XYZ file of C-alpha atoms in Angstrom:
441
model
C 14.913 6.292 -45.600
C 16.742 9.305 -46.971
C 18.201 9.573 -50.464
C 19.864 12.238 -52.599
C 19.418 12.625 -56.338
C 21.891 14.668 -58.367
C 20.371 16.179 -61.503
C 16.852 17.567 -62.000
C 16.225 16.760 -65.645
C 13.607 14.308 -66.876
C 15.140 11.364 -65.050
C 16.265 13.017 -61.825
C 13.152 15.067 -61.164
C 10.733 12.269 -61.988
C 12.752 9.816 -59.904
C 12.875 12.161 -56.928
C 9.196 13.065 -57.061
C 8.097 9.439 -57.392
C 10.307 8.160 -54.565
C 8.969 10.927 -52.319
C 5.435 9.875 -53.266
C 5.992 6.480 -51.572
C 7.261 8.110 -48.367
C 11.017 8.383 -48.913
C 12.802 11.591 -47.883
C 14.364 12.948 -51.079
C 16.690 15.841 -51.797
C 17.180 16.743 -55.463
C 20.421 18.588 -56.175
C 21.392 20.634 -59.222
C 24.103 23.209 -59.941
C 21.590 25.346 -61.853
C 20.615 27.883 -59.196
C 17.717 29.343 -61.183
C 16.219 25.900 -61.782
C 16.424 25.052 -58.069
C 14.909 28.369 -57.035
C 12.071 27.840 -59.497
C 11.491 24.314 -58.228
C 11.261 25.642 -54.698
C 8.566 28.012 -55.978
C 6.741 25.163 -57.676
C 7.859 26.050 -61.210
C 8.567 22.828 -63.119
C 11.281 23.079 -65.830
C 9.845 20.361 -68.089
C 6.430 19.342 -69.373
C 5.532 15.885 -68.113
C 1.925 14.891 -67.357
C 1.296 14.428 -63.631
C 4.720 15.646 -62.540
C 3.718 19.124 -61.379
C 1.035 17.819 -59.011
C 3.440 15.182 -57.686
C 6.143 17.749 -56.934
C 3.760 20.226 -55.306
C 2.155 17.558 -53.109
C 5.407 16.103 -51.789
C 7.096 19.449 -51.246
C 4.076 20.459 -49.179
C 4.332 17.245 -47.156
C 8.015 17.874 -46.484
C 9.300 14.781 -48.274
C 10.799 16.456 -51.342
C 13.533 19.084 -51.090
C 15.723 20.985 -53.553
C 19.286 22.219 -53.130
C 22.327 23.418 -55.050
C 24.768 22.007 -52.496
C 25.504 18.302 -52.746
C 27.864 18.480 -49.765
C 25.004 19.540 -47.478
C 22.640 16.921 -48.902
C 24.703 13.860 -48.008
C 24.170 13.907 -44.238
C 22.013 10.926 -43.365
C 21.596 9.832 -46.977
C 21.874 6.096 -47.545
C 21.731 6.281 -51.320
C 22.956 8.864 -53.843
C 21.589 8.689 -57.378
C 23.571 10.199 -60.219
C 21.019 11.370 -62.787
C 23.038 13.929 -64.719
C 23.269 14.187 -68.481
C 25.520 12.068 -70.681
C 25.526 14.032 -73.948
C 27.102 12.366 -76.984
C 30.622 13.311 -78.002
C 31.412 13.922 -81.658
C 32.339 10.243 -82.072
C 28.985 9.102 -80.661
C 30.323 7.991 -77.281
C 28.601 9.107 -74.081
C 30.316 12.024 -72.340
C 30.833 10.922 -68.733
C 32.368 14.100 -67.326
C 29.245 15.032 -65.347
C 28.774 11.486 -64.067
C 32.369 11.303 -62.834
C 32.274 14.782 -61.324
C 29.292 13.732 -59.197
C 31.242 10.690 -58.006
C 34.230 12.861 -57.121
C 32.135 15.340 -55.173
C 30.462 12.529 -53.268
C 33.906 11.185 -52.406
C 34.999 14.607 -51.199
C 32.035 15.101 -48.845
C 30.571 11.731 -47.761
C 30.845 11.051 -44.047
C 29.373 7.564 -43.727
C 28.800 4.452 -45.827
C 26.562 5.091 -48.802
C 25.459 3.450 -51.981
C 26.343 5.357 -55.169
C 23.750 4.522 -57.834
C 24.128 5.403 -61.499
C 20.721 6.336 -62.909
C 22.047 8.092 -65.992
C 22.282 6.094 -69.180
C 25.939 5.117 -69.322
C 28.023 2.648 -71.361
C 29.407 -0.609 -70.065
C 32.324 -0.037 -67.729
C 31.087 3.253 -66.288
C 30.455 1.823 -62.806
C 34.109 0.939 -62.485
C 35.102 4.476 -63.520
C 32.672 5.863 -60.941
C 34.154 3.571 -58.310
C 37.719 4.726 -59.079
C 36.726 8.401 -59.126
C 34.989 8.164 -55.756
C 37.745 6.061 -54.202
C 40.358 8.494 -55.463
C 38.763 11.333 -53.516
C 38.535 9.184 -50.381
C 42.210 8.322 -50.757
C 43.019 12.029 -50.999
C 41.224 12.458 -47.671
C 43.031 9.417 -46.252
C 39.543 8.124 -45.486
C 38.627 4.491 -44.879
C 34.912 5.031 -45.466
C 33.254 2.249 -47.408
C 30.810 2.526 -50.291
C 29.211 0.474 -53.038
C 28.412 1.317 -56.634
C 25.207 0.176 -58.267
C 23.599 0.501 -61.698
C 19.869 1.220 -61.810
C 19.002 2.289 -65.377
C 15.736 4.092 -66.046
C 13.108 2.945 -68.515
C 10.856 5.989 -68.588
C 8.886 7.087 -71.629
C 8.634 10.845 -71.968
C 4.968 11.734 -71.736
C 4.301 8.771 -69.434
C 7.320 8.968 -67.124
C 5.415 9.289 -63.840
C 3.210 6.307 -64.619
C 6.208 4.299 -65.824
C 8.073 4.937 -62.575
C 5.168 4.226 -60.240
C 3.976 1.198 -62.221
C 7.108 -0.166 -63.899
C 7.264 -3.211 -66.171
C 10.452 -4.122 -64.350
C 13.146 -2.531 -62.204
C 16.680 -3.426 -63.273
C 19.367 -3.296 -60.585
C 23.002 -4.182 -61.052
C 25.049 -4.619 -57.869
C 28.038 -6.634 -56.683
C 27.552 -6.911 -52.905
C 24.853 -8.240 -50.594
C 24.805 -4.940 -48.717
C 24.042 -2.991 -51.876
C 21.366 -5.496 -52.884
C 19.627 -5.288 -49.503
C 19.667 -1.491 -49.640
C 18.065 -1.485 -53.082
C 15.512 -4.069 -51.938
C 14.464 -1.744 -49.106
C 14.339 1.245 -51.435
C 12.084 -0.495 -53.937
C 9.953 -2.401 -51.425
C 6.908 -0.142 -51.983
C 6.998 -1.130 -55.639
C 7.607 -4.862 -55.189
C 4.713 -4.983 -52.706
C 2.510 -3.900 -55.603
C 3.823 -6.710 -57.777
C 6.389 -4.857 -59.844
C 9.473 -7.084 -60.246
C 13.054 -6.120 -59.462
C 15.519 -7.916 -61.704
C 18.890 -8.164 -59.969
C 22.038 -8.800 -61.987
C 25.692 -7.817 -62.096
C 26.564 -4.191 -62.781
C 27.925 -4.725 -66.306
C 24.794 -6.567 -67.387
C 22.582 -3.806 -65.989
C 24.518 -1.185 -67.948
C 24.140 -3.249 -71.125
C 20.430 -3.909 -70.525
C 19.536 -0.230 -70.844
C 21.292 0.194 -74.182
C 20.048 -3.131 -75.510
C 16.432 -2.273 -74.641
C 16.450 1.126 -76.345
C 18.337 -0.222 -79.337
C 15.817 -3.025 -79.793
C 12.936 -0.521 -79.797
C 14.803 1.723 -82.229
C 15.368 -1.328 -84.436
C 11.641 -2.068 -84.547
C 10.943 1.527 -85.591
C 13.532 1.596 -88.367
C 12.531 -1.853 -89.584
C 8.909 -0.781 -89.914
C 9.858 2.449 -91.666
C 11.974 0.500 -94.142
C 9.071 -1.881 -94.784
C 6.702 1.088 -95.149
C 8.858 2.626 -97.857
C 8.901 -0.683 -99.721
C 5.124 -0.970 -99.333
C 4.688 2.303 -101.206
C 6.854 1.054 -104.048
C 5.182 -2.337 -104.481
C 1.634 -1.141 -103.800
C 1.055 -2.727 -100.391
C -0.728 -1.007 -97.477
C 1.624 -0.748 -94.518
C -1.279 -0.461 -92.080
C -2.532 -3.879 -93.176
C 0.995 -5.268 -92.962
C 1.407 -3.775 -89.504
C -1.790 -5.363 -88.250
C -0.811 -8.649 -89.829
C 2.573 -8.909 -88.171
C 1.508 -7.228 -84.935
C -0.984 -10.002 -84.238
C 1.976 -12.352 -83.832
C 2.672 -12.380 -80.071
C 6.379 -12.772 -80.771
C 6.373 -9.398 -82.528
C 3.588 -7.452 -80.824
C 1.920 -4.183 -81.768
C 4.201 -1.665 -80.074
C 6.832 0.366 -81.940
C 5.770 -0.886 -85.371
C 3.914 2.252 -86.464
C 5.614 3.848 -89.483
C 6.508 7.518 -89.344
C 9.281 10.029 -89.791
C 11.821 8.279 -87.588
C 12.616 8.241 -83.898
C 13.945 11.237 -81.983
C 14.161 12.427 -78.394
C 16.877 12.288 -75.794
C 17.315 8.503 -75.617
C 17.087 6.449 -78.789
C 19.444 8.481 -81.045
C 22.026 8.938 -78.307
C 21.866 5.381 -77.006
C 22.096 3.749 -80.427
C 25.161 5.843 -81.233
C 26.741 5.051 -77.866
C 26.212 1.301 -78.203
C 27.677 1.336 -81.713
C 30.693 3.229 -80.363
C 31.097 0.791 -77.455
C 31.162 -2.125 -79.885
C 33.644 -0.330 -82.139
C 35.902 0.238 -79.129
C 35.985 -3.523 -78.667
C 36.634 -4.092 -82.391
C 33.150 -5.440 -83.005
C 30.791 -3.954 -85.569
C 27.093 -3.800 -84.717
C 25.965 -3.979 -88.349
C 22.257 -4.148 -87.576
C 22.325 -1.019 -85.404
C 24.379 0.880 -87.960
C 21.653 0.133 -90.491
C 18.997 1.171 -87.952
C 20.684 4.552 -87.591
C 21.085 4.968 -91.348
C 17.406 4.216 -92.006
C 16.318 6.590 -89.261
C 18.313 9.519 -90.568
C 16.931 9.004 -94.073
C 13.368 8.666 -92.785
C 13.419 12.139 -91.236
C 13.501 13.552 -94.770
C 10.738 11.370 -96.211
C 8.115 14.125 -96.042
C 10.373 16.510 -97.955
C 10.614 13.905 -100.711
C 6.818 13.746 -100.883
C 6.492 17.549 -100.924
C 9.071 17.841 -103.695
C 7.216 15.285 -105.753
C 3.873 17.055 -105.337
C 5.254 20.539 -106.052
C 7.559 19.450 -108.908
C 10.712 20.106 -106.848
C 9.875 23.781 -106.529
C 9.368 24.683 -102.867
C 10.934 28.141 -103.075
C 8.647 30.908 -101.886
C 5.964 28.514 -100.746
C 4.633 28.461 -97.173
C 4.037 25.269 -95.232
C 1.964 24.804 -92.095
C 3.515 22.373 -89.617
C 1.461 20.674 -86.908
C 3.724 19.309 -84.189
C 7.224 20.246 -83.093
C 7.985 17.899 -80.182
C 9.498 14.556 -81.120
C 6.342 12.852 -79.835
C 3.080 13.795 -78.057
C 2.830 14.623 -74.335
C 6.246 16.258 -74.139
C 7.909 19.528 -75.067
C 11.185 17.761 -75.864
C 12.550 18.615 -79.318
C 15.896 16.884 -79.062
C 16.540 15.050 -82.357
C 12.944 15.757 -83.372
C 12.100 14.976 -87.016
C 10.369 18.371 -87.164
C 13.764 20.071 -86.949
C 15.017 18.217 -90.024
C 11.798 19.017 -91.900
C 12.055 22.711 -91.000
C 15.752 22.906 -91.885
C 15.235 21.337 -95.294
C 12.245 23.525 -96.074
C 14.181 26.661 -95.174
C 17.146 25.483 -97.263
C 14.759 25.079 -100.203
C 13.645 28.695 -99.803
C 10.264 27.910 -98.264
C 8.571 29.509 -95.282
C 7.304 27.587 -92.258
C 4.471 28.363 -89.854
C 4.273 25.935 -86.944
C 2.050 25.067 -84.018
C 2.511 22.640 -81.115
C 0.359 22.406 -77.960
C 3.320 22.531 -75.536
C 6.641 22.843 -77.424
C 6.314 26.393 -78.764
C 8.583 27.916 -76.133
C 11.221 25.253 -76.703
C 10.958 25.758 -80.457
C 11.484 29.482 -79.987
C 14.605 28.793 -77.977
C 16.007 26.507 -80.686
C 14.791 28.177 -83.874
C 14.273 31.787 -82.868
C 12.567 33.801 -85.611
C 13.524 31.465 -88.462
C 9.884 30.336 -88.585
C 6.501 31.771 -87.619
C 4.493 30.445 -84.680
C 0.720 30.149 -84.721
C -1.767 30.898 -81.961
C -3.524 27.621 -82.655
C -3.504 24.803 -85.193
C -5.742 26.617 -87.669
C -3.920 29.940 -87.483
C -0.881 28.476 -89.265
C -3.006 27.262 -92.186
C -3.834 30.762 -93.424
C -2.271 31.268 -96.885
C -0.177 28.093 -96.536
C 0.387 25.845 -99.549
C 0.152 22.568 -97.639
C -0.211 21.094 -94.161
C 2.459 18.816 -92.687
C 1.706 16.533 -89.725
C 4.922 15.939 -87.771
C 3.607 14.923 -84.323
C 0.415 12.971 -83.626
C -1.007 15.112 -80.831
C -4.597 14.016 -79.968
C -6.052 17.385 -80.967
C -4.727 16.904 -84.506
C -6.540 13.600 -85.032
C -10.062 14.950 -85.562
C -9.713 18.426 -87.067
C -12.316 20.363 -88.983
C -11.396 19.479 -92.559
C -13.739 22.104 -93.970
C -11.706 24.790 -92.197
C -8.477 23.187 -93.380
C -9.617 23.285 -97.012
C -10.883 26.849 -96.646
C -7.667 28.235 -95.159
C -5.069 26.367 -97.236
C -4.196 27.647 -100.694
C -4.216 24.046 -101.852
C -5.966 21.094 -100.183
C -2.722 19.196 -99.540
C -1.850 17.236 -96.394
C 1.450 15.428 -95.950
C 1.008 13.154 -92.946
C 4.137 11.847 -91.251
C 2.182 9.882 -88.646
C -0.601 8.256 -90.692
C -3.213 10.037 -88.608
C -5.954 10.224 -91.227
C -7.922 7.734 -93.295
C -7.035 7.612 -96.991
C -10.582 6.962 -98.209
C -11.925 9.878 -96.167
C -9.282 12.172 -97.641
C -10.274 11.093 -101.149
C -13.939 11.717 -100.376
C -13.038 15.203 -99.140
C -10.973 15.823 -102.298
C -7.783 16.418 -100.315
C -4.423 15.528 -101.840
C -3.149 13.244 -99.123
C 0.289 11.700 -98.654
C 1.249 9.427 -95.776
C 3.851 6.777 -94.902
C 3.773 3.296 -96.426
C 0.762 3.698 -98.720
C 0.849 4.734 -102.359
C -1.996 7.237 -102.160
C -1.869 8.102 -105.868
C -2.092 4.635 -107.393
């Protein structure tokens, strides 16, 4: 079976590499010539555990190819995946121009029946727009070629995307014809043979499922952050509360860890897009609007704690920041809480020295020389007034606290991920602030 995937970002590249791993002939297409040339040389544009080995292995075996020309990649392809970006417009809606341009180009160059699959995260109704765009190009060619449109949203966690694709909780497929369904059944047969379920539904429901899933997870995060803030006020321990509610199987333990809010390429964008979709239909998603409001406020929670400790005088002080990526095991800084923390510190006249195991290059691209970058996690502590934990990378969880106290001007740690134990910090005579626990009561 031969397929073509348009877009080589997180979704497209992971999808292509994983399909090639199960024996499918895959061509990944992108208009970025430098990215494609680098991929041909084995240079991976993103950090994702396991992806580099997967790409190298399947390129070597001749199952994974890269091209800048979609027109030349359609010959013999049964399925074309659109995995291009859908950046948010100013009003929060998903920008579909890249999605529709892919559909148009497919319509201009297809020469046999194919199945057009939307892999990008798109709002309800996009499949119909894709269908019209593709059909319009066929009409311009006076072509009677047939095609189907399918929705196959991704549910990949950055940092675990390869594992998520190869061992999925579920595979959601929205299609409207038996032919499309049978094609997708063949495509995913290697996965269903291993017991991973494919959930078939209509296209509209599949489009909604993606947004509903991410919005539910974002809701759990904001709910727990709201509860954490209340815990601090009333004197409760959010970690005890978390364990108490997480033991309820109806709630579960995932996504109820308090912190500095969600970030990344999916949750912020998808929550905004679903809110906008509802508004377009004159329906207000009040819960999700509150979720977004809580999340934006939570990104500044560490600044509030720093201001309280330093008597609202951060000017001229230097802060060490551990973690720049929005979460561990990725270099993605899109909507990262660290960016809000850095911006507010700089606005207050403070200096920032930061370290992240993999996101330093990305930080340099975004922030330039506005902050300093350390060689390692201890380098940034030298002459800093406090340490801020923004991302819970494993190497930050068991540091040498004696070195931390020696290098910092003041033994102050503001922990946005509740990495450390409060009693241990007290024993070490470190001023410690975290989320959801009143550490000074």
